[in-house]
PDB file of C-alpha atoms in Angstrom:
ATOM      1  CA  UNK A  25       0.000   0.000   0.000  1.00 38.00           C
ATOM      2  CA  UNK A  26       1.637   3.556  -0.913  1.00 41.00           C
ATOM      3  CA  UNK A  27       0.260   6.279   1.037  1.00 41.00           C
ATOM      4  CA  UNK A  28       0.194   9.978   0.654  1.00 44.00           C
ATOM      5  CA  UNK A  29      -0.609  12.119   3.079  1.00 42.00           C
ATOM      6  CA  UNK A  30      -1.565  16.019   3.028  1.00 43.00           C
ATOM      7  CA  UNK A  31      -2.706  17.742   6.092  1.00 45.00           C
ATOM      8  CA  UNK A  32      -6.513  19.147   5.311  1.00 44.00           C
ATOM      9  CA  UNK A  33      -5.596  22.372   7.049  1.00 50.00           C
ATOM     10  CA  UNK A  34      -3.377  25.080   6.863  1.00 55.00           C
ATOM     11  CA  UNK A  35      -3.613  28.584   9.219  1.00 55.00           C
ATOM     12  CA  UNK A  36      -2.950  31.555   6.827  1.00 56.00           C
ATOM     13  CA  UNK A  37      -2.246  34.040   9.236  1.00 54.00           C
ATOM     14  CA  UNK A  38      -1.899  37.685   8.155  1.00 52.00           C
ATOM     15  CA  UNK A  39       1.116  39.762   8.837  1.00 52.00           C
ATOM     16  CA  UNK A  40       0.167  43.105   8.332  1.00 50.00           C
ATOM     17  CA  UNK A  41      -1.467  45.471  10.486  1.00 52.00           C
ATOM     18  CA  UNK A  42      -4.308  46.343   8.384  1.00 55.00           C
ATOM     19  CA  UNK A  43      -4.899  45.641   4.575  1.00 55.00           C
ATOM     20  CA  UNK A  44      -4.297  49.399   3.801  1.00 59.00           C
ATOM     21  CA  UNK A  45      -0.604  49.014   3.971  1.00 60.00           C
ATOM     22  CA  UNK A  46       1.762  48.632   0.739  1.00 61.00           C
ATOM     23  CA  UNK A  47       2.225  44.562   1.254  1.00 73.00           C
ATOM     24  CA  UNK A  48       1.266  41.894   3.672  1.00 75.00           C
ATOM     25  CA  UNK A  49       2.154  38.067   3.713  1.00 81.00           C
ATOM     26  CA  UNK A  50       0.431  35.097   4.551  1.00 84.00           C
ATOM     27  CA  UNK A  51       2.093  33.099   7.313  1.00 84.00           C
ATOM     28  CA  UNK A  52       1.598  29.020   7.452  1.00 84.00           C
ATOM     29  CA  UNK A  53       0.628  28.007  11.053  1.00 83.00           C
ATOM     30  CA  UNK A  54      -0.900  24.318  11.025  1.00 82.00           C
ATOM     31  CA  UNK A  55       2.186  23.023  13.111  1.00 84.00           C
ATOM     32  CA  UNK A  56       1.424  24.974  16.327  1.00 89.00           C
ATOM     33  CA  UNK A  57      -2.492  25.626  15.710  1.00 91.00           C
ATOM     34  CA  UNK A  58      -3.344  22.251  16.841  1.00 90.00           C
ATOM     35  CA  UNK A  59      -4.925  21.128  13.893  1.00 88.00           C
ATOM     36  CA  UNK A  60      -4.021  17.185  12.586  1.00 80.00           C
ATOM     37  CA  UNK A  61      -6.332  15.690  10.602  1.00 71.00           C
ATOM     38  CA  UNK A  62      -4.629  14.497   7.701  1.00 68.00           C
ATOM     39  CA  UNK A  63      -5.743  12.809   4.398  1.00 66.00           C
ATOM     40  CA  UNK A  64      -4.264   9.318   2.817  1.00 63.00           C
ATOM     41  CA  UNK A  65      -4.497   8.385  -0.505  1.00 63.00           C
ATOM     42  CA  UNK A  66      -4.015   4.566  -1.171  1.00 61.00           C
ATOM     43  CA  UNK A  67      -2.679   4.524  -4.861  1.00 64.00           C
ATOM     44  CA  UNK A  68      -2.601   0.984  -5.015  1.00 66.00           C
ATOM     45  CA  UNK A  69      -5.966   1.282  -4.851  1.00 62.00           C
ATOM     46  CA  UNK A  70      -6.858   3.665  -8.060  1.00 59.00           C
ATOM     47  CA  UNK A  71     -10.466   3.816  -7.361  1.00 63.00           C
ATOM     48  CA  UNK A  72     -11.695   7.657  -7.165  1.00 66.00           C
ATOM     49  CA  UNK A  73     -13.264   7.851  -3.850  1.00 63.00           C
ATOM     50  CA  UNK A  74      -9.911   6.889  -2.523  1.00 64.00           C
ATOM     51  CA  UNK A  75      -7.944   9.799  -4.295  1.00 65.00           C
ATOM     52  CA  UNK A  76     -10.129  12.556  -3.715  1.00 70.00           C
ATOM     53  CA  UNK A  77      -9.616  15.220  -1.116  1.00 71.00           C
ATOM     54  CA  UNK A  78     -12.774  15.903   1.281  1.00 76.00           C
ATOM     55  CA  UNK A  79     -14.189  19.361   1.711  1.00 82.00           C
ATOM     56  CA  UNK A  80     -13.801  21.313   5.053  1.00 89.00           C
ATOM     57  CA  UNK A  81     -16.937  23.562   7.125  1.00 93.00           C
ATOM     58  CA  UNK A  82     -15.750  26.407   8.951  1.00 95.00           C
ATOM     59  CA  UNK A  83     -18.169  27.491  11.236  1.00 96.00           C
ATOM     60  CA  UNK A  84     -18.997  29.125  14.880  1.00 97.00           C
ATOM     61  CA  UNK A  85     -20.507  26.041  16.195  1.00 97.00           C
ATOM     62  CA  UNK A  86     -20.930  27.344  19.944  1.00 96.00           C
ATOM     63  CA  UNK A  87     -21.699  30.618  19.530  1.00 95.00           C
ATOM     64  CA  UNK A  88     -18.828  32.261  21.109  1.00 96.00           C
ATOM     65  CA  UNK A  89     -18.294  33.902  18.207  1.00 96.00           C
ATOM     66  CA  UNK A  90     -14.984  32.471  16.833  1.00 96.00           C
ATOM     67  CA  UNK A  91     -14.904  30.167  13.309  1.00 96.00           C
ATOM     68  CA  UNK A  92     -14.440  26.975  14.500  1.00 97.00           C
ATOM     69  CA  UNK A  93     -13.422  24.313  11.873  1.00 95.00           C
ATOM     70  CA  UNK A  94     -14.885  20.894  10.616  1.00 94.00           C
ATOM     71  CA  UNK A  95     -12.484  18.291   8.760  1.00 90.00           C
ATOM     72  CA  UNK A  96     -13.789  14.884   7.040  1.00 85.00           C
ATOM     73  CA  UNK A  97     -11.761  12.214   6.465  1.00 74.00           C
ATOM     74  CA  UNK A  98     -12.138   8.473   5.621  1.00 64.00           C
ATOM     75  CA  UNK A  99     -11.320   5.669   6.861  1.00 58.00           C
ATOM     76  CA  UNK A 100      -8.641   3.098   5.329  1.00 55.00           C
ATOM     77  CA  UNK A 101     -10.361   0.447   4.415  1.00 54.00           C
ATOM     78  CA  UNK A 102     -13.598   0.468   4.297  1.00 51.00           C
ATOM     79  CA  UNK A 103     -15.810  -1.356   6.995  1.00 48.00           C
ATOM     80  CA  UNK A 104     -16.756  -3.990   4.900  1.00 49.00           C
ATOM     81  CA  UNK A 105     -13.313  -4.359   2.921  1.00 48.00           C
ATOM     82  CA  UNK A 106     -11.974  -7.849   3.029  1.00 39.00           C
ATOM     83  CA  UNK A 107      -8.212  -7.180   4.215  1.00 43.00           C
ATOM     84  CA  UNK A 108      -7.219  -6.344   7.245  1.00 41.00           C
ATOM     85  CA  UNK A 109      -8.043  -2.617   8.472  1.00 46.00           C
ATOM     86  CA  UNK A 110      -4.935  -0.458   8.235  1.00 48.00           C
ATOM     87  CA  UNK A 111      -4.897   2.827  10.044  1.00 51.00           C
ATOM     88  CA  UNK A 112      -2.501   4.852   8.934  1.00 50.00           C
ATOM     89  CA  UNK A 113      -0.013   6.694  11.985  1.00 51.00           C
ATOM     90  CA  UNK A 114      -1.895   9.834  12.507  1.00 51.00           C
ATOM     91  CA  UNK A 115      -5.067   8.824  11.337  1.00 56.00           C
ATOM     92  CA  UNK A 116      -8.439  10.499  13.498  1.00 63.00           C
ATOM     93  CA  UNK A 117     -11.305  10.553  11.043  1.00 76.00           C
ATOM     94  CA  UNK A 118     -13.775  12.938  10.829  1.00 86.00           C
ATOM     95  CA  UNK A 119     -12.743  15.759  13.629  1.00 89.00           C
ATOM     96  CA  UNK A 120     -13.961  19.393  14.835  1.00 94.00           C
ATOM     97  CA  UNK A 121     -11.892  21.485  16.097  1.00 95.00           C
ATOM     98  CA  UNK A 122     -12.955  24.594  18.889  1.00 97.00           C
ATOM     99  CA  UNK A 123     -11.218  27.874  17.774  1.00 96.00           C
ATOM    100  CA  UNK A 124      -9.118  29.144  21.313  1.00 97.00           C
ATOM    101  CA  UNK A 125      -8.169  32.511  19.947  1.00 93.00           C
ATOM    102  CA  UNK A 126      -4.540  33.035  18.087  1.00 90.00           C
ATOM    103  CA  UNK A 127      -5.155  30.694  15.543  1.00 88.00           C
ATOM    104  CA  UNK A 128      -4.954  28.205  18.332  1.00 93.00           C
ATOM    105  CA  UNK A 129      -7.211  25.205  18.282  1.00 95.00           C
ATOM    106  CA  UNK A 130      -8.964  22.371  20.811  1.00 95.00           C
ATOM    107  CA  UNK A 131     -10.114  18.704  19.084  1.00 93.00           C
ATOM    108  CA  UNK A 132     -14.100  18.680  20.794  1.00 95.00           C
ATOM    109  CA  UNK A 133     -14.751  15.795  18.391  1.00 93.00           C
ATOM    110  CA  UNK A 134     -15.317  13.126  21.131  1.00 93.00           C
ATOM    111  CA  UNK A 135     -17.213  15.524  23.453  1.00 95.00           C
ATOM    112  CA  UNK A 136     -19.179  17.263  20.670  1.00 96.00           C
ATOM    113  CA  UNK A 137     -20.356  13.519  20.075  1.00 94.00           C
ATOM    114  CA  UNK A 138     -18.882  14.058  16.391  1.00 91.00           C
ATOM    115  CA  UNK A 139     -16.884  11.378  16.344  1.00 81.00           C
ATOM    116  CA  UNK A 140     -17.989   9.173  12.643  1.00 75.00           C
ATOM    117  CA  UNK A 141     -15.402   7.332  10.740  1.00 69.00           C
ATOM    118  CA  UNK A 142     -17.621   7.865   7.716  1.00 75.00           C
ATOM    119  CA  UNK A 143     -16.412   8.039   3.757  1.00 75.00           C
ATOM    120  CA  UNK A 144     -17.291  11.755   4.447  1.00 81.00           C
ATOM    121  CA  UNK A 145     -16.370  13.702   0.962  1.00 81.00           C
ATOM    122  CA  UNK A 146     -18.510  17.307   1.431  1.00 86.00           C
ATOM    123  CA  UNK A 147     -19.884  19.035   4.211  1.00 90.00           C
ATOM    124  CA  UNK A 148     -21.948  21.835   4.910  1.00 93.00           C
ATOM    125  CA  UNK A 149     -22.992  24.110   8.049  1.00 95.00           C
ATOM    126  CA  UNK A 150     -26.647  25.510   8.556  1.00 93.00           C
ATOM    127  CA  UNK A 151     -29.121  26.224  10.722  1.00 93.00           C
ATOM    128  CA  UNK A 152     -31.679  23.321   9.741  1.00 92.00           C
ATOM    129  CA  UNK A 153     -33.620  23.169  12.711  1.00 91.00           C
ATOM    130  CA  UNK A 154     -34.342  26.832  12.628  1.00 89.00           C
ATOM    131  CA  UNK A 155     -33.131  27.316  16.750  1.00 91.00           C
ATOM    132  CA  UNK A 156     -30.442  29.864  16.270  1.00 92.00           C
ATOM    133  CA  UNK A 157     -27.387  26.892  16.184  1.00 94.00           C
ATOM    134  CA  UNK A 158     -24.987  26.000  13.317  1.00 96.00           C
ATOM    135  CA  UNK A 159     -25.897  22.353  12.091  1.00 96.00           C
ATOM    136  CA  UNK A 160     -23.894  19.835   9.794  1.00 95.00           C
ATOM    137  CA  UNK A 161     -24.535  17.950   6.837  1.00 92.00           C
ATOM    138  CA  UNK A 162     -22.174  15.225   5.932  1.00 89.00           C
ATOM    139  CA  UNK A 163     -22.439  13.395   2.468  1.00 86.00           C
ATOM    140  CA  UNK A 164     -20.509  10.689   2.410  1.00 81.00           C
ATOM    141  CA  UNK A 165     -19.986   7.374   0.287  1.00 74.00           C
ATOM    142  CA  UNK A 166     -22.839   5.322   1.002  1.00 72.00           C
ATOM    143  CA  UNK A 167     -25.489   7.709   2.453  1.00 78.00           C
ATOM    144  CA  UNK A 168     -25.896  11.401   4.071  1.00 84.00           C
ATOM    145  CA  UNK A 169     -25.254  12.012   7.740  1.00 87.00           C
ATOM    146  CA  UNK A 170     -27.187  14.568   9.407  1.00 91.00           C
ATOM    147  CA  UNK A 171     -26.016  15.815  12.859  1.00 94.00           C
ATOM    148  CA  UNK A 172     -28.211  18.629  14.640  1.00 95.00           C
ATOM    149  CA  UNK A 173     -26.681  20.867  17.269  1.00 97.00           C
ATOM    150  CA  UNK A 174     -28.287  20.605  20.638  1.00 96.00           C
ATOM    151  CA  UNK A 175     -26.888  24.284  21.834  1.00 96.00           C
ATOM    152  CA  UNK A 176     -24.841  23.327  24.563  1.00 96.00           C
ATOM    153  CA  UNK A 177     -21.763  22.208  22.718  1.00 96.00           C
ATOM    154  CA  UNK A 178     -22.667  18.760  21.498  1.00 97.00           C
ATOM    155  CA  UNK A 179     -24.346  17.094  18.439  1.00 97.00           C
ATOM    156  CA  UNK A 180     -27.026  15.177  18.111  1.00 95.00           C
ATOM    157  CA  UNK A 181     -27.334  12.401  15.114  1.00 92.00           C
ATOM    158  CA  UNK A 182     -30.658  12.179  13.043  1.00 88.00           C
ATOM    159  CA  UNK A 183     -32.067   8.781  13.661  1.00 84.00           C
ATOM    160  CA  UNK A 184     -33.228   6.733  10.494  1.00 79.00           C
ATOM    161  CA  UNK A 185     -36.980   7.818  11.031  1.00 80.00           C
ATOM    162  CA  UNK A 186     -35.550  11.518  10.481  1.00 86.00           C
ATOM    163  CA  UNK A 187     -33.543  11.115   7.429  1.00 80.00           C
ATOM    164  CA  UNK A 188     -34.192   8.595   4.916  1.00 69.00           C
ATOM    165  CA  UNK A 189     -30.802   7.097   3.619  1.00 53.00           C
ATOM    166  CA  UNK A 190     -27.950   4.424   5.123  1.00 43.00           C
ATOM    167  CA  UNK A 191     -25.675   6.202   7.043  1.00 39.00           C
ATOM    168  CA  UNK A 192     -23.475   3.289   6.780  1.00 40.00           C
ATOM    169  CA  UNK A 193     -20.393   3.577   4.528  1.00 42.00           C
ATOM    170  CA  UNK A 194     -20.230   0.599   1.809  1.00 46.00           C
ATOM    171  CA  UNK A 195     -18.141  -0.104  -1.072  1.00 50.00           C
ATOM    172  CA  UNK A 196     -21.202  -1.464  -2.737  1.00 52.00           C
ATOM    173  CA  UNK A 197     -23.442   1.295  -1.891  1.00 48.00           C
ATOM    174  CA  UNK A 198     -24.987   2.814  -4.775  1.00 51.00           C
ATOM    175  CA  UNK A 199     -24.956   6.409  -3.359  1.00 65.00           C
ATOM    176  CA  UNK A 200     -21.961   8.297  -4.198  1.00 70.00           C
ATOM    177  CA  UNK A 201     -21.891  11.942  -1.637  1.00 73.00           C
ATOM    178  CA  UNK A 202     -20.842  14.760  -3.783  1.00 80.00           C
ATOM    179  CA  UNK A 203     -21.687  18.702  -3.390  1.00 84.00           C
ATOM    180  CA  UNK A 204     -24.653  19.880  -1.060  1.00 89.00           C
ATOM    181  CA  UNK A 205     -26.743  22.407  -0.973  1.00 90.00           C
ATOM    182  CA  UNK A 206     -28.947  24.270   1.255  1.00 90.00           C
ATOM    183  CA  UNK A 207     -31.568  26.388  -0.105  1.00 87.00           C
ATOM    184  CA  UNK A 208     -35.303  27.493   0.319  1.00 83.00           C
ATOM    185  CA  UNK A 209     -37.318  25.774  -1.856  1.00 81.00           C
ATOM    186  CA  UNK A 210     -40.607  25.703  -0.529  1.00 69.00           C
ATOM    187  CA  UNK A 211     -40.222  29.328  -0.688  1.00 69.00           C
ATOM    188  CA  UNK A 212     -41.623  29.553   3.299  1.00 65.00           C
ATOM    189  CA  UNK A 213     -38.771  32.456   4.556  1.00 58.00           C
ATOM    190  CA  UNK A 214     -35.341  32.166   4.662  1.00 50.00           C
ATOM    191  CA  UNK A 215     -33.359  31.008   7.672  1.00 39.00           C
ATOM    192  CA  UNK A 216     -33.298  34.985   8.875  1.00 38.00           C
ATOM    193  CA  UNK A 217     -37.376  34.873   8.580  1.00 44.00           C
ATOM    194  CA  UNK A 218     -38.620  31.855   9.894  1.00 49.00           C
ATOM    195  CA  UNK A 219     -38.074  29.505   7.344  1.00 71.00           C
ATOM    196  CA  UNK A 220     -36.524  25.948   6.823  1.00 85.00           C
ATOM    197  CA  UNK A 221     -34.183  25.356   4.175  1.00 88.00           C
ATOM    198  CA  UNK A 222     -33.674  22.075   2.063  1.00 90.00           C
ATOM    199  CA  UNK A 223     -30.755  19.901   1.591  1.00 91.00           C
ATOM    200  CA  UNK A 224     -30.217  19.398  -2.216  1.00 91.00           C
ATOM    201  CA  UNK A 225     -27.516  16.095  -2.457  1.00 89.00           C
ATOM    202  CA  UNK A 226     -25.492  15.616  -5.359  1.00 86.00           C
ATOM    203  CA  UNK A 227     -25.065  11.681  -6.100  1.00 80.00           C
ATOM    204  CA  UNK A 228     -22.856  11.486  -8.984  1.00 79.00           C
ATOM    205  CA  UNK A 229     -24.494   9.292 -11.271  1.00 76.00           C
ATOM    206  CA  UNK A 230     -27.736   7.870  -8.942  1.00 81.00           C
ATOM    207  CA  UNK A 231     -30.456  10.406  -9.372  1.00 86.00           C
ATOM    208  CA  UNK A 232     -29.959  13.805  -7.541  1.00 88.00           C
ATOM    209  CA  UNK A 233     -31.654  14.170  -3.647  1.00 88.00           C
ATOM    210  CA  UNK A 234     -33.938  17.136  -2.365  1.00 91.00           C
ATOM    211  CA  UNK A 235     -34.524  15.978   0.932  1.00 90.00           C
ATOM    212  CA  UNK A 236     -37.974  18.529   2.161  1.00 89.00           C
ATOM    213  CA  UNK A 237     -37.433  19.687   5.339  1.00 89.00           C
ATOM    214  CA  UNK A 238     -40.641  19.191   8.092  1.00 86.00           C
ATOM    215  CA  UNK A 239     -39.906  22.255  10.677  1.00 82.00           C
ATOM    216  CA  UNK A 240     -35.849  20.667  11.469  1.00 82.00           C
ATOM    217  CA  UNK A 241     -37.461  17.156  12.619  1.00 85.00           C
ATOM    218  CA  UNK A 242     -37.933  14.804   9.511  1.00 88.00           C
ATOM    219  CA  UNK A 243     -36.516  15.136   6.298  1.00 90.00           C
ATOM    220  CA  UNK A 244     -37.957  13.152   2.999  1.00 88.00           C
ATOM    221  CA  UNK A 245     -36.641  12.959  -0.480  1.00 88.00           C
ATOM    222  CA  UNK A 246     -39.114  14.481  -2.926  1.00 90.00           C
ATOM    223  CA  UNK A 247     -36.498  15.153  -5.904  1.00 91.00           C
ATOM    224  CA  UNK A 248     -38.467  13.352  -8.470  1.00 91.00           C
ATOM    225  CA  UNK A 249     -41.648  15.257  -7.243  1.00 91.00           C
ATOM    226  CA  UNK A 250     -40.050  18.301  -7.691  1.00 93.00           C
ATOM    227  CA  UNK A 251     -38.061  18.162 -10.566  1.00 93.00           C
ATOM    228  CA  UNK A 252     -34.287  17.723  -9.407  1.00 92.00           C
ATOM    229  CA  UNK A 253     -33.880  14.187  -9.620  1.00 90.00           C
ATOM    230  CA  UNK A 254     -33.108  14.378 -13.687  1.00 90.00           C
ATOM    231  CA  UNK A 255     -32.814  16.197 -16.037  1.00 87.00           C
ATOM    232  CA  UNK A 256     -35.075  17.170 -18.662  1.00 86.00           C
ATOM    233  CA  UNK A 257     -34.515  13.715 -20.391  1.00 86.00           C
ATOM    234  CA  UNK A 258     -35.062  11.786 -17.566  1.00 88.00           C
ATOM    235  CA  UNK A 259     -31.027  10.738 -17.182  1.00 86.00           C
ATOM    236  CA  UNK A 260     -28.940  11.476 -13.763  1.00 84.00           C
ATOM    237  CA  UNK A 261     -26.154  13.358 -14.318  1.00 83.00           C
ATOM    238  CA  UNK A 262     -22.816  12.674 -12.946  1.00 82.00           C
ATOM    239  CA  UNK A 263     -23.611  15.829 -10.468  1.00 82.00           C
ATOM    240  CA  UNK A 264     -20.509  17.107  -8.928  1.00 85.00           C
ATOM    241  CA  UNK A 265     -21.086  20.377  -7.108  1.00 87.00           C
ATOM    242  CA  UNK A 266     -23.946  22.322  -6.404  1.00 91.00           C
ATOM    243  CA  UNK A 267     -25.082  26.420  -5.645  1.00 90.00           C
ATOM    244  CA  UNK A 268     -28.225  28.119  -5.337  1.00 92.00           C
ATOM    245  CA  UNK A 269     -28.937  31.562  -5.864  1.00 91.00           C
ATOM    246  CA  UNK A 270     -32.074  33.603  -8.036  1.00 93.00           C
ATOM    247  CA  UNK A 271     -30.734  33.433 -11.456  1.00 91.00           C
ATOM    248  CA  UNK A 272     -33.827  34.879 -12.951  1.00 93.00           C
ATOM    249  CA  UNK A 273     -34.509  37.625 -10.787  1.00 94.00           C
ATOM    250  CA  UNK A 274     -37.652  35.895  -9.860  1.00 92.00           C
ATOM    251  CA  UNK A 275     -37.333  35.740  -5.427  1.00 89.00           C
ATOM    252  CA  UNK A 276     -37.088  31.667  -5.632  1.00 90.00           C
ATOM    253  CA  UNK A 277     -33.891  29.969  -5.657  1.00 91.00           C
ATOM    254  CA  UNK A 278     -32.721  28.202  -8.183  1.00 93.00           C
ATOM    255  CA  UNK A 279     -29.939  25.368  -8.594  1.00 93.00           C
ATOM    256  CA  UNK A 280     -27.272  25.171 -10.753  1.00 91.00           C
ATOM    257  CA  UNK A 281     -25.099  21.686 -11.043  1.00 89.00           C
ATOM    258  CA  UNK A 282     -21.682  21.442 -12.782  1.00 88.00           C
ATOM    259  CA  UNK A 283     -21.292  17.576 -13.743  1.00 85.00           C
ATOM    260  CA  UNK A 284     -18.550  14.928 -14.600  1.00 82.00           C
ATOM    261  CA  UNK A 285     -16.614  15.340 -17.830  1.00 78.00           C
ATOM    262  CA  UNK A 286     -18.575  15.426 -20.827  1.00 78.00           C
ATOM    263  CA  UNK A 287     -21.569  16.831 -19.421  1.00 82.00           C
ATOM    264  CA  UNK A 288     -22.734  20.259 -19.321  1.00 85.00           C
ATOM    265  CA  UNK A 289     -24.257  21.744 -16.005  1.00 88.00           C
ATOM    266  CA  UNK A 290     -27.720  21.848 -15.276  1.00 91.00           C
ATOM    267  CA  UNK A 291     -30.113  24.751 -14.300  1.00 93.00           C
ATOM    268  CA  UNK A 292     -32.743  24.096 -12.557  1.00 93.00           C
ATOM    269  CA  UNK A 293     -34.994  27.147 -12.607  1.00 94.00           C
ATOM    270  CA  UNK A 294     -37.514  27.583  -9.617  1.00 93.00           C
ATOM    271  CA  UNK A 295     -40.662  27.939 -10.546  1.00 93.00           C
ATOM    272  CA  UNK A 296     -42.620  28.182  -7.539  1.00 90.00           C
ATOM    273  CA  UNK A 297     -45.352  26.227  -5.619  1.00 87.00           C
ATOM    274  CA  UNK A 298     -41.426  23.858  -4.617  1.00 87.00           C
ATOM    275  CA  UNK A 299     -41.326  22.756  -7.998  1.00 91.00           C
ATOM    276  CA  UNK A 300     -38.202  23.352 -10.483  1.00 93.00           C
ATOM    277  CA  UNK A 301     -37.585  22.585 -13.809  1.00 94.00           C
ATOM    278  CA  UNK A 302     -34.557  21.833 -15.965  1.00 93.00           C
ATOM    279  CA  UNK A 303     -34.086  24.882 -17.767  1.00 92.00           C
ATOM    280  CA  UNK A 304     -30.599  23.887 -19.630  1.00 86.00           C
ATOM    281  CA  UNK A 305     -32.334  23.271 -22.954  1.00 75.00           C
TER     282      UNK A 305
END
């Protein structure tokens, strides 16, 4: 097995003491910040969820009002890999880490009740449940991971009755987790007006996933319903990464989906009532 190994994280820090003078540098501080996830690649192994790099959430998840910082990572092997399970030296999965001030920083995985050795690829940070805290979204290989934040420092898992997918990593798993999303579909508020905001999932090629959000307590995919789950052809797309926004000018958010190699991105244009409509063509 060859390894690589980058650390996820670096601390820029600025050296300057405002941006209004002449020139400023960016100093690297990962050694002393705390921070040690790191991320293996197996290149014995050339299969692409293996050799891709996982996104990163920076958020205040306490409200102290510091940007704290959440790193996936993924374990080597899989759980239901034949050979042995080799853990590299240095190896902590998925981890949060508490910003101390002076780009210093505390691991509160195990105490946040974070801790998920999960094929986590892309996470996200909102306030889902619509009580003032920052929540996570986790899509990983084999199924999303939803993990609400209680307010008092610690996370709470959604349960299979409030999210409908595996949250258990598999080779053989036909969901692949790619960009997310978070956006207001139902057009009810957004999160500064009352509102609940959806979780759009990108699933390479298995049909996209809107999962409708019921007031922060149960989630349900509806992305055929609504229109996301194709496009206007009825194919999935090998959907990579994922932003909303009002394209049209309209007030409803729309979605727009850049896809493998070969394949153009996909608008999906909002056209109200939570319906949307491939509007590529």
């Amino acid at each position: 097995m060859i390894l690589r190994t980058w650390f996820f994280f670096s601390v820029l820090v600025l050296d300057g003491a405002c941006f209004g003078q002449s020139s400023f540098r960016f100093v690297d501080r990962q050694e002393e910040s705390g921070i040690e996830s790191k991320h293996y690649v197996d290149e014995t192994e050339p299969w692409l969820p293996r050799l891709m790099v996982a996104g990163v959430a920076t958020f205040d998840y306490d409200g102290d009002g510091a940007v704290d910082v959440f790193l996936p990572s993924q374990p080597l092997p899989f759980p239901t890999d034949v050979k042995p399970a080799i853990q590299p030296d240095g190896y902590r999965g998925n981890r949060l880490y508490r910003n101390l001030g002076a780009a210093r920083f505390a691991d509160v995985t195990h105490p946040a009740n974070l801790t998920s050795h999960s094929h986590t690829l892309v996470v996200v940070a909102g306030d889902l449940d619509h009580d003032g805290d920052q929540d996570l979204v986790l899509n990983n290989w084999g199924g999303v991971e939803l993990f609400l934040n209680q307010g008092d420092g610690t996370f709470e898992k959604a349960t299979p009755a409030q999210i409908p997918q595996s949250s258990i990593p598999s080779k053989d798993a036909p969901l692949f987790g790619a960009g997310i999303c978070l956006l207001d579909v139902k057009n009810d508020g957004d999160w500064d007006e009352g509102g609940y905001s959806e979780v759009f999932l990108c699933s390479d090629t298995a049909p996209n996933q809107l999962l409708i959000n019921d007031s922060g307590k149960t989630f349900a995919d509806d992305a055929t319903l609504r229109g996301v789950a194709f496009d206007v052809t009825g194919n999935a797309h090998g959907s990579m990464g994922v932003d909303a926004g009002d394209m049209d000018n309209d007030g409803l958010e729309d979605l727009l989906i850049s896809n493998y190699t070969a394949q153009t991105p996909v608008h999906y244009r909002n056209l109200g009532g939570g319906l949307l409509e491939d509007a590529s063509r």
